[in-house]
Coordinates of C-alpha atoms and ligand atoms in Angstrom, one line a residue:
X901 CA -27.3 -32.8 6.6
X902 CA -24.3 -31.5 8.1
X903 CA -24.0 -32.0 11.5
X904 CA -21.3 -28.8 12.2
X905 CA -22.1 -25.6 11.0
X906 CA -19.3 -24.1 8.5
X907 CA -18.6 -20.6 8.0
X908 CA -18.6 -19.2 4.8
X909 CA -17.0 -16.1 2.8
X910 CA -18.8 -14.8 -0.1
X911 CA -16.8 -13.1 -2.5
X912 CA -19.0 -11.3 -5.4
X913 CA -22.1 -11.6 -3.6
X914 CA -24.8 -9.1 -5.3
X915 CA -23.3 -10.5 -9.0
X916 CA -25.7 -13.7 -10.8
X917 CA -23.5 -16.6 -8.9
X918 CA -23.1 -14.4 -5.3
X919 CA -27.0 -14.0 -5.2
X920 CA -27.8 -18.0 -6.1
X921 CA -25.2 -18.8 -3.4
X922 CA -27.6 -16.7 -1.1
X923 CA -30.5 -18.8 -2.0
X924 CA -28.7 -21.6 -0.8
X925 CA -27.6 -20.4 2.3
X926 CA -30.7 -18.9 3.3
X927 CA -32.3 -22.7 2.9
X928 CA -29.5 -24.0 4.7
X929 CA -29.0 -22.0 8.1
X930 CA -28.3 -24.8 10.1
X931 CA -25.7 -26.0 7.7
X932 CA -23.9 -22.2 7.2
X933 CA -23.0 -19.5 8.4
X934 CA -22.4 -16.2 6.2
X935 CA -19.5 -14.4 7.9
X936 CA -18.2 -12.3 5.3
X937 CA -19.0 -10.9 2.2
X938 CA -17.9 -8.4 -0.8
X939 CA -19.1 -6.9 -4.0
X940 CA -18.1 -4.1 -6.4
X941 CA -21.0 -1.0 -7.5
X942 CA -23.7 -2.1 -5.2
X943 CA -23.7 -1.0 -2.4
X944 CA -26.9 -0.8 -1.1
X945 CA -27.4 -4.3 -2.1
X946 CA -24.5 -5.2 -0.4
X947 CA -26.1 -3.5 2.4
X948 CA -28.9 -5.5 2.4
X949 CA -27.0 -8.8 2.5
X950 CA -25.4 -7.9 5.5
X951 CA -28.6 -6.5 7.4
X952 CA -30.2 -10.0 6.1
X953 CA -27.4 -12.7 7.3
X954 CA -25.6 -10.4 9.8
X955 CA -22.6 -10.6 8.5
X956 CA -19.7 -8.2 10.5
X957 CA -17.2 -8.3 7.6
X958 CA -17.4 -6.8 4.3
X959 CA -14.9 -6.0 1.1
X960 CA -15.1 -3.4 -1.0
X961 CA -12.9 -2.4 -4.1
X962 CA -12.2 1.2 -3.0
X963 CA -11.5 4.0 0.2
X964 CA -14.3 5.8 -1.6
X965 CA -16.8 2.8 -1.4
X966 CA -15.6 1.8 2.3
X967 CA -16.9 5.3 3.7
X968 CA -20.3 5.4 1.6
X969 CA -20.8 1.8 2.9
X970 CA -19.8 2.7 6.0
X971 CA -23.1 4.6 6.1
X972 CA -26.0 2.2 5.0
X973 CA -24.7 -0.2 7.8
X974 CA -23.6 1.6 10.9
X975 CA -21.4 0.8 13.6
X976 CA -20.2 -3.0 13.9
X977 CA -19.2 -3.6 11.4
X978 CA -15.7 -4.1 9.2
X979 CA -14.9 -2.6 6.2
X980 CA -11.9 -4.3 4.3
X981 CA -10.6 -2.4 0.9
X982 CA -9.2 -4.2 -2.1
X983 CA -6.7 -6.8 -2.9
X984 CA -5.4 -7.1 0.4
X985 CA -9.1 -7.0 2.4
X986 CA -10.7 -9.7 -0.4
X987 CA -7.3 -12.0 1.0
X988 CA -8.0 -11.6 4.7
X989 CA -11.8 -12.1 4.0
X990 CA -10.8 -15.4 2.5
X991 CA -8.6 -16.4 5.6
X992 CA -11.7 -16.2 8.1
X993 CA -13.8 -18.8 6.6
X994 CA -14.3 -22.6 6.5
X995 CA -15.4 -22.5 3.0
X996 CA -14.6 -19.3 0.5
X997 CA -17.0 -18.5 -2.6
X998 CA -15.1 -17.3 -5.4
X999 CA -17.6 -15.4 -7.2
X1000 CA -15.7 -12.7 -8.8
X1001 CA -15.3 -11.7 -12.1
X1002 CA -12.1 -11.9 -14.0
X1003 CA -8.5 -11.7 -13.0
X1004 CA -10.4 -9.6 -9.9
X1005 CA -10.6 -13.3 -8.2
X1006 CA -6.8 -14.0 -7.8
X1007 CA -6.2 -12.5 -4.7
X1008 CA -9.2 -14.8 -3.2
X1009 CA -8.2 -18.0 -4.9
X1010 CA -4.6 -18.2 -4.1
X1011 CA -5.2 -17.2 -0.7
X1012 CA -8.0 -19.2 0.1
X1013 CA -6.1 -22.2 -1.0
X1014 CA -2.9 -20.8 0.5
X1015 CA -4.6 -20.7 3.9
X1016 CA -6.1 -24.5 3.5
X1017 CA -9.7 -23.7 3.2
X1018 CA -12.4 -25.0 1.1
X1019 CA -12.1 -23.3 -2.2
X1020 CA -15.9 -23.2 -4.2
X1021 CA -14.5 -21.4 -7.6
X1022 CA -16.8 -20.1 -9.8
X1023 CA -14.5 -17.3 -11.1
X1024 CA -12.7 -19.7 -13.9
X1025 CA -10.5 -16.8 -14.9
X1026 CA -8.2 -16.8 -12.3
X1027 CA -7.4 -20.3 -12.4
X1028 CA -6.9 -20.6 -15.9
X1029 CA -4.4 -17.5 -15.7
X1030 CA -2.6 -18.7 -12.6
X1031 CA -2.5 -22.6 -13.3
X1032 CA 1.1 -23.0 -12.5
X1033 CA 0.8 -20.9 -9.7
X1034 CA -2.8 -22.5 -8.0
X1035 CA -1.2 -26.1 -8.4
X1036 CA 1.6 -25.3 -5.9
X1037 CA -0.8 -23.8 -3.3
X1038 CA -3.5 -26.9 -3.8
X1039 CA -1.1 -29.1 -2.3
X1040 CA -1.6 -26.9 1.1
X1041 CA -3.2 -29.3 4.1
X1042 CA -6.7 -29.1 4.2
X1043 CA -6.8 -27.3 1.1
X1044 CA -9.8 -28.0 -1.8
X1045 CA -10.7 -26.9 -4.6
X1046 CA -14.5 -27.7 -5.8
X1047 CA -15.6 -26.1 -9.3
X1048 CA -18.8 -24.5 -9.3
X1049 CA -18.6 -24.3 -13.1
X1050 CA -22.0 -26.1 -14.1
X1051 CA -19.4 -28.7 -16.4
X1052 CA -16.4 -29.0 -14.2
X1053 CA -19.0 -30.1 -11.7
X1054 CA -20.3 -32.4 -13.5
X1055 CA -17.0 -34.3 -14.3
X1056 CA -15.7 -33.8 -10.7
X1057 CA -19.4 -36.1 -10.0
X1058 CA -18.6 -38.4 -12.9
X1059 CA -15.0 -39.0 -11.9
X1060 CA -16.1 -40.0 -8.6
X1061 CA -15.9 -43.6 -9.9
X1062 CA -12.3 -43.5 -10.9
X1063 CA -9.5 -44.1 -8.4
X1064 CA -8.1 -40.8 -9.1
X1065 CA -4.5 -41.7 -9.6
X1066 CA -2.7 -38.4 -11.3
X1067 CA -3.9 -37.6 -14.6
X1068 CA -6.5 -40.2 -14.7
X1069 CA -5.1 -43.3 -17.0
X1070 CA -8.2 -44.7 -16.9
X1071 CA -9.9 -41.9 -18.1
X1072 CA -9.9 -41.3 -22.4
X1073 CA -11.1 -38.1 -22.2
X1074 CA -13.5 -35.6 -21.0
X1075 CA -16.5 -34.5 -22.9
X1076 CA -17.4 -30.7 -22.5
X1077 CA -20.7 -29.7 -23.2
X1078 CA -22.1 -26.4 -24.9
X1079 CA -25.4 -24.7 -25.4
X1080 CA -23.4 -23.7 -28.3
X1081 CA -25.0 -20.0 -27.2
X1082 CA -27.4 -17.7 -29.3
X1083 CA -25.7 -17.7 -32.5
X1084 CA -25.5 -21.7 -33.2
X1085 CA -25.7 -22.2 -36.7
X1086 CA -25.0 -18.7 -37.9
X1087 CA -23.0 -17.9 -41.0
X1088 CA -20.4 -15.5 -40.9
X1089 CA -22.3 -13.4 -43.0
X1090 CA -25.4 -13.1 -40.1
X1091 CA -22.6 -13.0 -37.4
X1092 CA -21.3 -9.4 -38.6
X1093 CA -24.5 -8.1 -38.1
X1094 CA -24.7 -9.2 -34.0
X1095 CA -26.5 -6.7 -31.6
X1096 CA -25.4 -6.3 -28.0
X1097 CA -29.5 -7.7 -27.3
X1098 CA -28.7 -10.2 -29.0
X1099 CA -25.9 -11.3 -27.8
X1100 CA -26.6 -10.8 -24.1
X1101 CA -29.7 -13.2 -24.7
X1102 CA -28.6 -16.8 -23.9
X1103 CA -31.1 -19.5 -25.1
X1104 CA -31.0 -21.3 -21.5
X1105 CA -28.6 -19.4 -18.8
X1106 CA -28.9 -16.4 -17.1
X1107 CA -26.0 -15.1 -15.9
X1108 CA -23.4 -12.1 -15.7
X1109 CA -22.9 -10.4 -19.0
X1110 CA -19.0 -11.0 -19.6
X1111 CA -20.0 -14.4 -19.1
X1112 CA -23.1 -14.1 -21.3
X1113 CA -21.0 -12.8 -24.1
X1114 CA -17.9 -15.5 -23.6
X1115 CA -20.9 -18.1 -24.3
X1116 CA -22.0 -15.9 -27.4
X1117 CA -18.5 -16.2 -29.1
X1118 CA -17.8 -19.7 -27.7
X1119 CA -14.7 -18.0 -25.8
X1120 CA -16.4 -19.5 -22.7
X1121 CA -15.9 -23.1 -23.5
X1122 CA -12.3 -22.4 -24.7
X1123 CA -12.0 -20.9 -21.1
X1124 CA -13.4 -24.4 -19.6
X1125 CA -11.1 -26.1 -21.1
X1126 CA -8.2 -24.8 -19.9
X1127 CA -10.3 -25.2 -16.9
X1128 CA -10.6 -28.5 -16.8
X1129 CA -7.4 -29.1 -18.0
X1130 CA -6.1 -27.0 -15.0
X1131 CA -8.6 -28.8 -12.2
X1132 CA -8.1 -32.1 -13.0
X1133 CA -4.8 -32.6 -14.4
X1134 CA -5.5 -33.7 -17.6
X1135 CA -4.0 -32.5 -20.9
X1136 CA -6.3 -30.3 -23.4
X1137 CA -5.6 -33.1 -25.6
X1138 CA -8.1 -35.2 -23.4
X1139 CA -10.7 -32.7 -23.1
X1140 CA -13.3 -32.2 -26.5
X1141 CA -16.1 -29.8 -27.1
X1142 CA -19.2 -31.6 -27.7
X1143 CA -22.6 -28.7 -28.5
X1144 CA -25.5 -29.9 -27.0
X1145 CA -27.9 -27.0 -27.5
X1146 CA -30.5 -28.1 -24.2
X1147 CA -27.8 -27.7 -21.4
X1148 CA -29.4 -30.8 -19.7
X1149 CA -26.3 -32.9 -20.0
X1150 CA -23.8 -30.9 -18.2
X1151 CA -21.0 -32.4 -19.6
X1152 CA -19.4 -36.3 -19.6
X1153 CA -16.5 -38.3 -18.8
X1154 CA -15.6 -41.0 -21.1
X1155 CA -13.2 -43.9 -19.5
X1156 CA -10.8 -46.2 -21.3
X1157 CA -13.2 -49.5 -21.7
X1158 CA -15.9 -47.0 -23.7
X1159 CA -18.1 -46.4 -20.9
X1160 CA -19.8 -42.6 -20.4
X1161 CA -21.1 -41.1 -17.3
X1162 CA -22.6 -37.8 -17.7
X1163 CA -24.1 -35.8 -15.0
X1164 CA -28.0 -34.4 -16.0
X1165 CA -30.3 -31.7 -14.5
X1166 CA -32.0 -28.8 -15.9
X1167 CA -29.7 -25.8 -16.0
X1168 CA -29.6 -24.1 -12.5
X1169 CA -26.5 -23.0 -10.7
X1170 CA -27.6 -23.5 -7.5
X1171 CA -27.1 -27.3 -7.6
X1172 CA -23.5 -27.2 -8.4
X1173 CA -23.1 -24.3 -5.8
X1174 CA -24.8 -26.4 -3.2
X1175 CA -22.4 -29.4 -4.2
X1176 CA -19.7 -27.5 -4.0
X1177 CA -20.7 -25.8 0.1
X1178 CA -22.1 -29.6 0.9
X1179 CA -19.6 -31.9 -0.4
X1180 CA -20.1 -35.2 0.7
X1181 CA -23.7 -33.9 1.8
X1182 CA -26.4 -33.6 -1.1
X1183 CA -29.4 -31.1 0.1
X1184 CA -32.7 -32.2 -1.1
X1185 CA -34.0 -29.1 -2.6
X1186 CA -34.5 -30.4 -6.3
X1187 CA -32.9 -27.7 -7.9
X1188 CA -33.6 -28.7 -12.1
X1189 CA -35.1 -32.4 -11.2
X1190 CA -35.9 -33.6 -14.5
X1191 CA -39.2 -34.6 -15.0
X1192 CA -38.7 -38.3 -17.1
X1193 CA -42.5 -38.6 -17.9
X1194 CA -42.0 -35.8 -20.3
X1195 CA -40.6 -36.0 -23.7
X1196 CA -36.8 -34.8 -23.3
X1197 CA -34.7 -33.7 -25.8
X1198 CA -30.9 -34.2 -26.0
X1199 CA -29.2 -34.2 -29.1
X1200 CA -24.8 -33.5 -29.5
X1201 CA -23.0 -32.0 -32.7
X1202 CA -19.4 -30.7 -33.4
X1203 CA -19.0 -27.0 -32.8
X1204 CA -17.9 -24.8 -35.2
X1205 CA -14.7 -24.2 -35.2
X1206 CA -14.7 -22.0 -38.2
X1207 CA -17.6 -19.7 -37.1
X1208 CA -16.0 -19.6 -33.6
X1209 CA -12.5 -19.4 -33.6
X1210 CA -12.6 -19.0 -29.6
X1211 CA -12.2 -22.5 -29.3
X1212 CA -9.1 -23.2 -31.4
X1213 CA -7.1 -20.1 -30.4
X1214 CA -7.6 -21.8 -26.4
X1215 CA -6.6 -25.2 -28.0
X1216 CA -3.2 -23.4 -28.8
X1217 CA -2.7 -21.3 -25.4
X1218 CA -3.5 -24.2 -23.8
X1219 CA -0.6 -25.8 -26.0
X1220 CA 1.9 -22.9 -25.6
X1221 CA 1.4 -23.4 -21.4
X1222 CA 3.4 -20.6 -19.3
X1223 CA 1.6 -17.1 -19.2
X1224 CA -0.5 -18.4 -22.7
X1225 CA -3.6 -18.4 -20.9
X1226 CA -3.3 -15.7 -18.9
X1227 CA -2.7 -13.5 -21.7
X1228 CA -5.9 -15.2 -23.8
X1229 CA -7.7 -14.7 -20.8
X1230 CA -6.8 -11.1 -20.1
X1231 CA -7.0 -9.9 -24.0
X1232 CA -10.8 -11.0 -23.8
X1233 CA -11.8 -9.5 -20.8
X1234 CA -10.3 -6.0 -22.5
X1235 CA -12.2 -6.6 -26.1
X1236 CA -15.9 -8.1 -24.1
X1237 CA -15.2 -5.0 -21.9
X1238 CA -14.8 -2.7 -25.3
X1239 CA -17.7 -5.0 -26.9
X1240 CA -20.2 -4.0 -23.8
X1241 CA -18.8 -0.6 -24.2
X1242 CA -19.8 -0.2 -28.0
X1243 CA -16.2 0.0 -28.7
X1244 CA -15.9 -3.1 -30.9
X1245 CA -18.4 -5.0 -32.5
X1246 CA -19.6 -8.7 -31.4
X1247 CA -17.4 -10.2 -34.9
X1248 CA -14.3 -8.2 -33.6
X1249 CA -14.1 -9.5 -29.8
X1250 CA -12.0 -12.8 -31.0
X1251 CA -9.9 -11.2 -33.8
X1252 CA -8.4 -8.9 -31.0
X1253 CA -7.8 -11.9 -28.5
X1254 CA -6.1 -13.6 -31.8
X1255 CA -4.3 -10.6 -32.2
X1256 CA -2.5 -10.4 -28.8
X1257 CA -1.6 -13.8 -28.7
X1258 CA 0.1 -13.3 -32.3
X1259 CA 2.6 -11.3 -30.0
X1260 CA 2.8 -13.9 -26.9
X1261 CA 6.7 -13.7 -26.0
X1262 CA 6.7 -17.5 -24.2
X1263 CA 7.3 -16.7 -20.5
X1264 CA 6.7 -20.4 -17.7
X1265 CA 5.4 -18.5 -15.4
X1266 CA 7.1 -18.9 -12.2
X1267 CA 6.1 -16.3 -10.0
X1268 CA 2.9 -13.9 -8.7
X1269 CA 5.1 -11.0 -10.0
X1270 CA 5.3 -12.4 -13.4
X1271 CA 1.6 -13.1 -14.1
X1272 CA 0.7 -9.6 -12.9
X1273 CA 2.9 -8.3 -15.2
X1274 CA 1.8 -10.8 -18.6
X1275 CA -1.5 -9.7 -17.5
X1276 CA -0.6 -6.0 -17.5
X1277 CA 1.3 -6.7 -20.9
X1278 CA -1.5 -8.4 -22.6
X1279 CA -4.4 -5.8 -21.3
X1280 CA -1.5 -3.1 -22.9
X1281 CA -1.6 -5.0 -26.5
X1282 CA -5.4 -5.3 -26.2
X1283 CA -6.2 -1.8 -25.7
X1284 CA -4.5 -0.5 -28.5
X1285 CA -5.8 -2.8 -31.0
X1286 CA -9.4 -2.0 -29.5
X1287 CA -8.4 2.0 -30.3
X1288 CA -6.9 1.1 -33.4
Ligands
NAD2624 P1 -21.5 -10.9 -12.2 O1 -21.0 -9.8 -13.1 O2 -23.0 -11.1 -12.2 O3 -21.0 -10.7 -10.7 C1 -19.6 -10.4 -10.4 C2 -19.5 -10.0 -9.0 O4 -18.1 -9.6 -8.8 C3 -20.4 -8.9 -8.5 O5 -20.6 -9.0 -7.1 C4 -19.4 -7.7 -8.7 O6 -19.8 -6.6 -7.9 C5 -18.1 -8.3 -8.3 N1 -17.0 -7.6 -9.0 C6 -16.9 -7.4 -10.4 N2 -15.7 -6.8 -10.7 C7 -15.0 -6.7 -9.5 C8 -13.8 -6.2 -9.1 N3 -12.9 -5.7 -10.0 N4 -13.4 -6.2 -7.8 C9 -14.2 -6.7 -6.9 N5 -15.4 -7.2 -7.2 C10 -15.8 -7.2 -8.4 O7 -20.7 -12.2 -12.7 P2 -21.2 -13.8 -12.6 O8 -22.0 -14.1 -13.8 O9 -21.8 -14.0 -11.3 O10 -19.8 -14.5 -12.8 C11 -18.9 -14.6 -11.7 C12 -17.8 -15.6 -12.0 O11 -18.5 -16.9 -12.1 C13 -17.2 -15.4 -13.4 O12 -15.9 -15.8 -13.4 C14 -18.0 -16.4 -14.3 O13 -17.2 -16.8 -15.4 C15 -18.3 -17.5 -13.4 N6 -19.4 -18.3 -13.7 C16 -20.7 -17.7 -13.7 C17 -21.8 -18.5 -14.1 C18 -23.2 -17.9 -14.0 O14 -24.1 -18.6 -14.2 N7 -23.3 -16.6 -13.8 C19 -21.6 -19.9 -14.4 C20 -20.3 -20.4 -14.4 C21 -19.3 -19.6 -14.0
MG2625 MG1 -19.8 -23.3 -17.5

């Protein structure tokens, strides 16, 4: 156990990551201390969370949420709006929770890191849009940045035996795992005919539904990848796909003489979220222990590429570098937004991602400025091809 108390700033805290950090925290009061908090719609929830951990400082999205908020708690406490109240919420805190959805999170990641704290990212999307950008503010003293990505923890744990020299050397590649989500095995054919049910049913994680529907159309692990590529230095070249449909083996790294390590639990978030807030500290709550005296299934196969063409279009944006994932990134959010909005159907959510990339104009992103914008310029490109 840790023997000082750390504060912590939960950003996203009524969504499916926010509340499972919660559960940790409310195990480990000696270890934390919730000091601020934010969330988007719910209010009274977010209410609730600050009655239950007395927390002083919140972040809302609007003027309009700040004053209804303003109401459920009373006096005492601080209510920060938008972009600019999410970045001083992640200034205050020994350890910041990205928990956001989407490009949403940038403000908290780059200022979190910017302002040398512990960074606990959940919310991949903004580091994959702002890779460039997040390696420059890394270097910041005292600065960390822990995945709580069920796989990316798992290879930060299985890369704790290399020396970590840049780029790992001594590491062949990475081995990402999949569930390989609802619609594994599918033909084309059955894939046109998707339902929103039945695409927001994942066979073992339950989670936000942009996420949910990422894992449907493999877009997810295309995501990760760039992740990992992005967190650990390593080019997408190194990093493979491997489906592996029980989500026990959270994904692998394999190292130059042959050896594997892999990481194994049953799936539940809150034990990378508690690795992430207790890093070098372990808690002992035995959050999906496997039980070895039963029979366990683990079996691996190729994805495929063909039914899911998520994978290979973040192969190439990964390739093209510069404001390439951003602009992957920011085309799906539109067309699993218009998806969730019966705009599109579930077989049309990649083709419009493909088709904003076909008109990527190569741009290295050097600046804040200039991903705001690729990310205004992609949304722009997907929202007409979702009307047309
Ligand atoms: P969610 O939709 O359940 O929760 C999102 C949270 O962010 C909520 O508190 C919501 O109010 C808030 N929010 C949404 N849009 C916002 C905005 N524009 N401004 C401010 N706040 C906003 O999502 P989730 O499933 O918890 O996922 C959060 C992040 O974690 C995503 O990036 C996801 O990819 C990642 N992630 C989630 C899981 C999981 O198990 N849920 C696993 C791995 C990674
Ligand atoms: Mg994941």
């Amino acid at each position: 156990m840790p023997t000082t108390k750390s504060t912590v700033a939960l950003l996203g805290a009524t969504g499916s990551i926010g509340t499972q950090t919660l559960d940790v925290l409310r195990l480990e009061p000696e270890a934390f201390e919730l000091v601020a908090l934010s969330g988007g719609e719910q209010l009274s929830e977010l209410a609730a969370i600050a009655r239950e951990f007395h927390v002083a400082r919140i972040g809302v999205i609007s003027d309009a949420h700040r004053d209804a908020l303003a109401d459920l708690v009373g006096p005492g406490v601080e209510i920060v709006v938008s972009d600019d109240g999410l970045t001083s919420l992640s200034q205050g805190a020994d350890i910041v929770v990205n928990a956001l959805l989407g490009f949403a999170g940038l403000p908290v990641t780059l200022a979190a890191l910017q302002a040398g704290k512990r960074l606990a990212l959940a919310n991949k999307e903004s580091l994959i849009a702002a890779a460039p950008l997040v390696a420059k503010v890394r270097s910041t003293p005292g600065a960390s940045l822990l995945p709580i990505d069920s796989e990316h923890c798992a290879i930060h744990q299985c890369l704790a035996s290399s020396p970590g020299q840049p780029g790992f050397p001594d590491v062949r590649r990475l081995l990402l795992t999949a569930s390989g989500g609802p619609f594994r095995g599918w033909t084309h054919e059955q894939l046109r005919g998707v339902t929103k049910d039945e695409a927001l049913r994942h066979p073992t994680w339950s989670m936000g539904a942009k996420i949910t529907i990422d894992s449907s159309t493999l877009m997810n692990k295309g995501l990760e990848v760039l992740e990992a590529s992005a967190l650990f230095g390593i080019e997408v070249d190194r990093v493979d796909v491997v489906v592996h449909p029980q989500s026990i083996v959270h994904s692998m790294v394999e190292y130059v003489d042959g050896s594997v390590l892999a990481q194994l639990s049953r799936p539940d978030m809150r034990l990378p979220i508690a690795y992430c807030l207790g890093l070098p500290e372990r808690f002992d709550h035995g959050w999906g222990s496997i039980d070895f005296t039963q029979s366990l299934e683990l079996t691996f196969e190729a994805p495929d590429r063909d039914a899911f063409p998520a994978l290979t279009l973040a192969y190439e944006a990964a390739r093209l570098g510069g404001a390439a994932p951003a602009w992957l990134s920011a085309a799906n959010e539109v067309a699993v937004g218009a998806f969730l909005d019966d705009q599109i159907r579930w077989s049309e959510i990649v083709g419009v991602v493909a088709r904003v990339m076909d008109r990527y104009v190569a741009d290295p992103l050097d600046s804040l400025d200039a991903l705001i914008e690729n990310d205004a310029i992609a949304r722009r490109h997907a929202h007409g091809i979702v009307r047309t």
